[in-house]
Tab-separated table of C-alpha atoms in Angstrom:
chain	number	residue	atom	x	y	z
A	394	MET	CA	10.455	13.559	-34.106
A	395	ALA	CA	7.779	16.245	-34.083
A	396	GLY	CA	7.884	18.412	-31.017
A	397	SER	CA	11.252	17.047	-29.889
A	398	ILE	CA	13.907	19.638	-29.122
A	399	PRO	CA	17.057	19.442	-27.027
A	400	LEU	CA	16.253	20.454	-23.479
A	401	LYS	CA	18.354	22.911	-21.538
A	402	VAL	CA	17.016	23.134	-18.026
A	403	GLU	CA	18.561	25.922	-15.997
A	404	THR	CA	17.030	24.972	-12.634
A	405	LEU	CA	18.899	21.710	-12.067
A	406	PRO	CA	18.967	19.854	-9.808
A	407	LEU	CA	15.218	19.214	-9.770
A	408	LEU	CA	14.194	18.872	-6.116
A	409	ASP	CA	11.036	17.638	-4.425
A	410	ARG	CA	9.479	19.130	-1.296
A	411	ARG	CA	11.967	17.233	0.878
A	412	ARG	CA	14.956	18.452	-1.149
A	413	ARG	CA	15.459	15.064	-2.837
A	414	VAL	CA	16.948	15.287	-6.287
A	415	LEU	CA	15.567	13.458	-9.340
A	416	SER	CA	18.424	11.327	-10.667
A	417	ASP	CA	17.083	7.779	-11.203
A	418	LEU	CA	14.299	6.532	-13.472
A	419	ARG	CA	12.842	3.035	-13.515
A	420	ILE	CA	10.867	2.201	-16.634
A	421	SER	CA	8.443	-0.709	-16.749
A	422	VAL	CA	8.316	-1.872	-20.362
A	423	ILE	CA	5.537	-4.433	-19.800
A	424	ASP	CA	3.146	-5.316	-16.987
A	425	ARG	CA	3.064	-9.043	-17.760
A	426	CYS	CA	5.268	-11.635	-16.079
A	427	ASN	CA	5.891	-15.327	-16.582
A	428	PHE	CA	6.394	-15.882	-12.835
A	429	ARG	CA	3.925	-15.509	-9.961
A	430	CYS	CA	6.210	-14.646	-7.046
A	431	PRO	CA	4.373	-14.488	-3.693
A	432	TYR	CA	5.731	-11.052	-2.762
A	433	CYS	CA	4.692	-9.468	-6.062
A	434	MET	CA	2.030	-11.250	-8.097
A	435	PRO	CA	0.928	-14.374	-6.225
A	436	GLU	CA	-1.148	-16.794	-8.269
A	437	GLY	CA	-4.776	-16.502	-7.280
A	438	ASN	CA	-4.291	-13.351	-5.201
A	439	TYR	CA	-3.949	-10.645	-7.806
A	440	PRO	CA	-7.385	-9.529	-9.033
A	441	LEU	CA	-8.954	-12.283	-11.107
A	442	ASP	CA	-10.551	-9.698	-13.381
A	443	HIS	CA	-7.285	-7.837	-13.864
A	444	ALA	CA	-6.804	-6.885	-17.499
A	445	PHE	CA	-3.194	-6.621	-18.590
A	446	LEU	CA	-2.339	-3.857	-21.000
A	447	GLU	CA	-3.011	-4.390	-24.674
A	448	LYS	CA	-0.221	-3.568	-27.114
A	449	ALA	CA	-1.758	-0.213	-28.075
A	450	GLU	CA	-1.968	0.794	-24.416
A	451	ARG	CA	1.748	0.265	-23.781
A	452	MET	CA	4.365	2.865	-24.581
A	453	ARG	CA	6.060	2.251	-27.899
A	454	PHE	CA	9.834	2.163	-27.927
A	455	GLU	CA	10.073	5.591	-29.529
A	456	GLU	CA	7.781	6.983	-26.823
A	457	ILE	CA	9.889	5.441	-24.073
A	458	GLU	CA	13.039	6.867	-25.609
A	459	ARG	CA	11.478	10.296	-25.993
A	460	LEU	CA	10.399	10.428	-22.358
A	461	ALA	CA	13.781	9.088	-21.266
A	462	ARG	CA	15.521	11.918	-23.100
A	463	ILE	CA	13.279	14.420	-21.369
A	464	PHE	CA	14.016	12.893	-17.966
A	465	VAL	CA	17.748	13.003	-18.696
A	466	GLY	CA	17.313	16.650	-19.619
A	467	LEU	CA	15.842	17.140	-16.154
A	468	GLY	CA	18.791	15.530	-14.407
A	469	VAL	CA	18.236	11.761	-14.528
A	470	ARG	CA	21.544	9.927	-14.921
A	471	LYS	CA	20.506	6.315	-14.269
A	472	ILE	CA	17.779	4.312	-16.005
A	473	ARG	CA	16.694	0.808	-15.086
A	474	LEU	CA	14.362	-1.267	-17.267
A	475	THR	CA	11.863	-3.387	-15.342
A	476	GLY	CA	8.496	-5.091	-15.727
A	477	GLY	CA	6.614	-7.319	-15.053
A	478	GLU	CA	9.306	-9.311	-16.762
A	479	PRO	CA	11.032	-6.953	-19.232
A	480	LEU	CA	12.406	-9.749	-21.416
A	481	LEU	CA	8.832	-10.556	-22.422
A	482	ARG	CA	8.876	-7.326	-24.431
A	483	ARG	CA	9.748	-8.208	-28.003
A	484	GLU	CA	12.923	-6.783	-29.534
A	485	LEU	CA	14.020	-5.248	-26.243
A	486	PRO	CA	17.634	-4.796	-27.467
A	487	LYS	CA	16.322	-2.179	-29.924
A	488	LEU	CA	15.042	-0.109	-27.019
A	489	VAL	CA	18.312	-0.588	-25.152
A	490	ALA	CA	20.260	0.663	-28.165
A	491	GLY	CA	18.116	3.787	-28.361
A	492	LEU	CA	18.459	4.541	-24.655
A	493	ALA	CA	22.191	3.822	-24.650
A	494	GLY	CA	22.645	6.606	-27.197
A	495	ILE	CA	21.203	9.309	-24.941
A	496	GLU	CA	23.863	11.874	-24.155
A	497	SER	CA	24.519	12.411	-20.423
A	498	LEU	CA	22.945	9.098	-19.416
A	499	GLU	CA	25.568	7.449	-17.218
A	500	ASP	CA	24.033	4.080	-16.378
A	501	LEU	CA	21.565	1.749	-18.093
A	502	ALA	CA	20.520	-1.399	-16.228
A	503	LEU	CA	17.939	-4.175	-16.352
A	504	THR	CA	16.165	-6.235	-13.686
A	505	SER	CA	14.903	-9.671	-14.753
A	506	ASN	CA	14.009	-13.085	-13.396
A	507	GLY	CA	16.481	-14.407	-15.970
A	508	SER	CA	14.330	-17.172	-17.435
A	509	LEU	CA	14.563	-15.708	-20.946
A	510	LEU	CA	18.022	-14.179	-20.636
A	511	PRO	CA	20.206	-16.834	-22.352
A	512	ARG	CA	18.724	-16.096	-25.760
A	513	MET	CA	19.036	-12.330	-25.358
A	514	ALA	CA	22.091	-11.588	-23.185
A	515	ALA	CA	24.581	-11.092	-26.028
A	516	ASP	CA	22.265	-8.774	-27.959
A	517	LEU	CA	21.570	-6.701	-24.846
A	518	HIS	CA	25.283	-6.291	-24.184
A	519	THR	CA	25.964	-5.321	-27.794
A	520	ALA	CA	23.102	-2.818	-27.673
A	521	GLY	CA	24.730	-0.985	-24.772
A	522	LEU	CA	23.166	-2.388	-21.598
A	523	LYS	CA	25.652	-1.848	-18.777
A	524	ARG	CA	24.339	-3.919	-15.871
A	525	ILE	CA	21.949	-6.770	-15.080
A	526	THR	CA	20.209	-7.582	-11.821
A	527	LEU	CA	18.642	-11.031	-11.496
A	528	SER	CA	15.965	-12.104	-9.043
A	529	MET	CA	17.284	-15.112	-7.165
A	530	ASP	CA	15.202	-16.016	-4.139
A	531	SER	CA	16.712	-19.436	-3.549
A	532	LEU	CA	19.216	-21.962	-4.880
A	533	ASP	CA	17.156	-24.879	-3.608
A	534	PRO	CA	15.111	-26.226	-6.558
A	535	GLN	CA	11.906	-26.745	-4.583
A	536	THR	CA	12.038	-23.416	-2.786
A	537	TYR	CA	12.940	-21.580	-5.988
A	538	ARG	CA	9.956	-23.115	-7.726
A	539	GLU	CA	7.656	-22.204	-4.850
A	540	MET	CA	8.902	-18.611	-4.799
A	541	SER	CA	8.317	-18.262	-8.540
A	542	GLY	CA	4.723	-19.410	-8.126
A	543	GLY	CA	5.441	-22.861	-9.505
A	544	ARG	CA	6.827	-21.489	-12.767
A	545	GLY	CA	10.585	-21.229	-12.341
A	546	ASP	CA	13.413	-23.722	-12.577
A	547	VAL	CA	16.633	-23.034	-10.697
A	548	ALA	CA	18.560	-24.595	-13.583
A	549	ASP	CA	17.311	-21.722	-15.770
A	550	LEU	CA	18.677	-19.264	-13.221
A	551	HIS	CA	22.123	-20.839	-13.400
A	552	ALA	CA	21.903	-20.745	-17.202
A	553	ALA	CA	20.994	-17.040	-17.045
A	554	ILE	CA	23.992	-16.234	-14.853
A	555	ALA	CA	26.316	-18.135	-17.189
A	556	ALA	CA	24.848	-16.486	-20.286
A	557	ALA	CA	25.195	-13.011	-18.783
A	558	VAL	CA	28.830	-13.603	-17.840
A	559	ASP	CA	29.599	-15.048	-21.290
A	560	ALA	CA	28.004	-11.987	-22.894
A	561	GLY	CA	30.296	-9.633	-20.986
A	562	PHE	CA	28.364	-8.793	-17.822
A	563	ALA	CA	31.151	-9.813	-15.456
A	564	THR	CA	29.469	-8.663	-12.237
A	565	LEU	CA	25.792	-9.290	-11.600
A	566	LYS	CA	23.565	-8.179	-8.759
A	567	LEU	CA	21.464	-11.044	-7.420
A	568	ASN	CA	18.343	-9.959	-5.537
A	569	VAL	CA	16.924	-12.184	-2.815
A	570	VAL	CA	13.581	-11.295	-1.218
A	571	VAL	CA	13.807	-12.898	2.216
A	572	MET	CA	10.672	-14.292	3.865
A	573	ARG	CA	10.772	-15.853	7.311
A	574	GLY	CA	10.111	-19.568	7.319
A	575	ILE	CA	10.294	-19.783	3.542
A	576	ASN	CA	13.841	-19.014	2.418
A	577	ASP	CA	15.573	-17.209	5.287
A	578	HIS	CA	17.272	-20.417	6.422
A	579	GLN	CA	19.037	-20.600	3.039
A	580	VAL	CA	20.772	-17.217	3.212
A	581	ALA	CA	24.124	-18.571	4.402
A	582	ASP	CA	24.100	-21.237	1.695
A	583	MET	CA	23.627	-18.550	-0.948
A	584	VAL	CA	26.533	-16.550	0.450
A	585	ALA	CA	28.692	-19.675	0.455
A	586	HIS	CA	27.775	-20.463	-3.147
A	587	PHE	CA	28.654	-17.018	-4.530
A	588	ARG	CA	31.779	-16.292	-2.482
A	589	GLY	CA	34.599	-15.579	-4.909
A	590	SER	CA	32.280	-15.246	-7.911
A	591	GLY	CA	32.459	-11.466	-8.155
A	592	HIS	CA	28.658	-11.237	-8.095
A	593	VAL	CA	26.871	-9.140	-5.475
A	594	LEU	CA	24.136	-10.715	-3.369
A	595	ARG	CA	21.457	-8.309	-2.163
A	596	PHE	CA	19.037	-9.369	0.537
A	597	ILE	CA	15.727	-7.497	0.428
A	598	GLU	CA	13.247	-7.238	3.258
A	599	TYR	CA	9.777	-8.481	2.320
A	600	MET	CA	7.706	-5.347	1.686
A	601	ASP	CA	4.013	-4.483	1.662
A	602	VAL	CA	4.039	-3.376	-1.964
A	603	GLY	CA	0.658	-3.310	-3.691
A	604	THR	CA	-2.446	-4.897	-2.224
A	605	CYS	CA	-2.358	-8.565	-3.216
A	606	ASN	CA	0.773	-10.078	-1.681
A	607	GLY	CA	-0.771	-10.835	1.726
A	608	TRP	CA	1.994	-8.985	3.549
A	609	LYS	CA	2.457	-9.897	7.206
A	610	PRO	CA	5.093	-8.105	9.282
A	611	GLU	CA	6.008	-11.342	11.052
A	612	LEU	CA	7.351	-12.673	7.738
A	613	VAL	CA	9.890	-9.842	7.528
A	614	VAL	CA	13.461	-10.764	8.440
A	615	PRO	CA	15.241	-7.521	9.411
A	616	SER	CA	18.555	-6.913	7.683
A	617	ALA	CA	20.289	-6.594	11.060
A	618	GLU	CA	19.251	-10.153	11.863
A	619	LEU	CA	20.593	-11.404	8.533
A	620	ARG	CA	23.884	-9.586	9.052
A	621	GLU	CA	24.227	-11.228	12.452
A	622	ARG	CA	23.537	-14.669	11.010
A	623	ILE	CA	26.023	-14.229	8.173
A	624	GLY	CA	28.575	-12.669	10.498
A	625	GLN	CA	28.562	-15.730	12.732
A	626	ARG	CA	30.080	-17.639	9.813
A	627	TRP	CA	31.997	-14.919	7.975
A	628	PRO	CA	32.889	-11.622	9.697
A	629	LEU	CA	31.481	-8.591	7.905
A	630	ARG	CA	32.576	-4.983	7.523
A	631	ALA	CA	30.589	-2.040	6.219
A	632	LEU	CA	31.480	-0.398	2.903
A	633	PRO	CA	30.837	3.225	1.949
A	634	ALA	CA	27.998	4.062	-0.410
A	635	THR	CA	29.062	4.456	-4.031
A	636	HIS	CA	26.641	7.341	-4.669
A	637	ALA	CA	23.975	9.458	-3.003
A	638	GLY	CA	20.590	7.773	-2.779
A	639	GLU	CA	21.974	4.249	-3.019
A	640	VAL	CA	19.247	1.772	-2.104
A	641	ALA	CA	21.354	-1.000	-0.613
A	642	GLU	CA	23.689	-0.738	2.350
A	643	ARG	CA	26.953	-2.293	1.198
A	644	TRP	CA	28.867	-4.810	3.283
A	645	GLN	CA	31.797	-7.082	2.551
A	646	LEU	CA	33.054	-10.317	4.004
A	647	VAL	CA	36.238	-9.399	5.843
A	648	ASP	CA	38.184	-11.938	3.802
A	649	GLY	CA	37.213	-9.980	0.667
A	650	SER	CA	35.487	-12.913	-0.992
A	651	ALA	CA	32.065	-11.299	-1.418
A	652	GLU	CA	30.140	-8.042	-1.343
A	653	ILE	CA	26.653	-8.209	0.108
A	654	GLY	CA	23.908	-5.598	-0.015
A	655	PHE	CA	20.972	-5.170	2.344
A	656	ILE	CA	17.806	-3.364	1.270
A	657	SER	CA	15.914	-2.536	4.446
A	658	SER	CA	12.784	-0.635	3.501
A	659	VAL	CA	10.856	-1.973	6.493
A	660	SER	CA	13.341	-1.917	9.372
A	661	GLU	CA	15.632	0.907	8.218
A	662	PRO	CA	13.646	3.151	5.813
A	663	PHE	CA	15.663	5.231	3.363
A	664	CYS	CA	12.933	7.554	2.099
A	665	GLY	CA	15.028	10.585	2.947
A	666	ASP	CA	17.543	9.719	0.248
A	667	CYS	CA	15.133	8.438	-2.429
A	668	THR	CA	15.975	9.839	-5.866
A	669	ARG	CA	13.831	7.471	-7.949
A	670	ALA	CA	10.900	8.111	-10.251
A	671	ARG	CA	9.008	5.296	-11.961
A	672	LEU	CA	7.250	5.030	-15.316
A	673	SER	CA	4.627	2.338	-15.770
A	674	ALA	CA	4.281	0.553	-19.098
A	675	ASP	CA	1.273	2.730	-19.925
A	676	GLY	CA	3.259	5.902	-19.402
A	677	ARG	CA	2.187	6.949	-15.923
A	678	LEU	CA	4.711	8.642	-13.657
A	679	TYR	CA	4.866	7.359	-10.078
A	680	THR	CA	6.931	9.060	-7.402
A	681	CYS	CA	7.023	6.152	-4.933
A	682	LEU	CA	6.997	2.357	-5.006
A	683	PHE	CA	4.049	2.582	-2.589
A	684	ALA	CA	2.110	5.242	-4.525
A	685	SER	CA	-1.608	4.897	-5.073
A	686	THR	CA	-1.889	6.919	-8.280
A	687	GLY	CA	0.289	7.913	-11.192
A	688	HIS	CA	0.440	10.925	-13.465
A	689	ASP	CA	-0.334	10.364	-17.140
A	690	LEU	CA	2.430	11.302	-19.586
A	691	LEU	CA	1.475	9.043	-22.487
A	692	GLY	CA	-1.904	10.666	-23.071
A	693	PRO	CA	-0.528	14.195	-23.397
A	694	MET	CA	2.381	12.935	-25.515
A	695	ARG	CA	0.069	11.204	-27.973
A	696	ALA	CA	-2.143	14.286	-27.987
A	697	GLY	CA	0.763	16.353	-29.305
A	698	ALA	CA	2.462	17.785	-26.229
A	699	THR	CA	5.920	19.195	-26.899
A	700	ASP	CA	9.015	18.089	-25.043
A	701	ALA	CA	8.980	21.347	-23.094
A	702	GLU	CA	5.361	20.790	-22.057
A	703	LEU	CA	6.107	17.243	-20.957
A	704	ALA	CA	9.179	18.433	-19.064
A	705	ASN	CA	7.076	21.024	-17.263
A	706	ARG	CA	4.549	18.355	-16.317
A	707	ILE	CA	7.269	16.078	-14.947
A	708	SER	CA	8.870	18.964	-13.065
A	709	ALA	CA	5.558	19.921	-11.483
A	710	VAL	CA	4.935	16.359	-10.300
A	711	TRP	CA	8.415	15.936	-8.837
A	712	SER	CA	8.461	19.378	-7.233
A	713	SER	CA	5.236	18.489	-5.405
A	714	ARG	CA	6.513	15.089	-4.278
A	715	ASP	CA	6.361	14.464	-0.529
A	716	ASP	CA	6.322	10.627	-0.403
A	717	ARG	CA	7.837	8.843	2.587
A	718	TYR	CA	5.655	5.768	3.008
A	719	SER	CA	8.299	3.524	4.549
A	720	GLU	CA	8.994	6.093	7.257
A	721	ILE	CA	5.316	6.304	8.228
A	722	ARG	CA	4.398	2.673	7.482
A	723	ASN	CA	3.149	1.898	10.981
A	724	ALA	CA	0.920	4.955	11.075
A	725	ALA	CA	-0.355	4.309	7.560
A	726	SER	CA	-0.932	0.581	7.943
A	727	GLY	CA	-4.293	1.058	9.590
A	728	LEU	CA	-5.570	3.255	6.800
A	729	ALA	CA	-7.443	1.741	3.887
A	730	ARG	CA	-5.576	2.802	0.766
A	731	GLN	CA	-4.903	1.442	-2.652
A	732	ARG	CA	-1.306	1.031	-3.816
A	733	VAL	CA	0.002	0.366	-7.279
A	734	GLU	CA	1.030	-3.272	-7.715
A	735	MET	CA	4.713	-4.076	-8.027
A	736	TYR	CA	4.224	-5.889	-11.327
A	737	GLU	CA	2.914	-2.646	-12.839
A	738	ILE	CA	5.940	-0.488	-12.028
A	739	GLY	CA	8.755	-2.867	-11.111
A	740	GLY	CA	10.449	-3.272	-7.735
């Protein structure tokens, strides 16, 4: 590939202004989704004149792989593919195979709603995908359908879990966005269902991502409240983090039958440990889930920028990073500001 050379960066680790290292990259491969979840892309609430990216505007697989190699050269060790819904991207296993071959990349994961997974799970595993996270906001058919914007069927979720396990993904992470009065009363039932399965439930506080999800703080169920509810039925004990910058606090039922994670961006912000950068499908680098603007990498790349020039651009953006939105949410909530939508850069 023209302009591509192995990178040897002598200044690792790459740190931002708050001494946070760059080690995780989330890549949105497409901004389209086949669901309309209320916390992300609610039907009728996202801009009616919104134009999704055309094929030529999205990063090609070879462009994604090239940027991924540059990020790994700068210290990234974990990559997660997101969307929109990433399985809408045609021939996704080809991209996975290319990314899986990057030297020094330690983890390659995917987040999906699972609706298209049965037909692709085996190919993704063969291509080198290491882990899958599925969105699973309810096991009740009616609630699940409501939380997918009227587009999801809980039977498809069960089929996705089975297909992933059959393909070789023995342990899945199952993400549940909890909204008060909508699905919070079903949390214990979900724990009961997955006890002994080996899968990890992760309960996520409803966040004010983007501008169209109608976020109301009274709909947030703090993780501490959920832990208390679960603990009344099954005693819990805390587990140590598996790595620095881990998003979820890890807990385990004392009887050992399940691990449960809690992602508490609202009630217990973890900005101080955030090691994640995000690439949108059109090749813009975002340094926070709540960012208002991104930094174009695709334009310079298509204009002929070398790997070293792109690496310098990425380094400059990260070195200037000072994001801590969740820590200052209350102070910032009264300010009018645009934020990138979740379906553009993944959760």
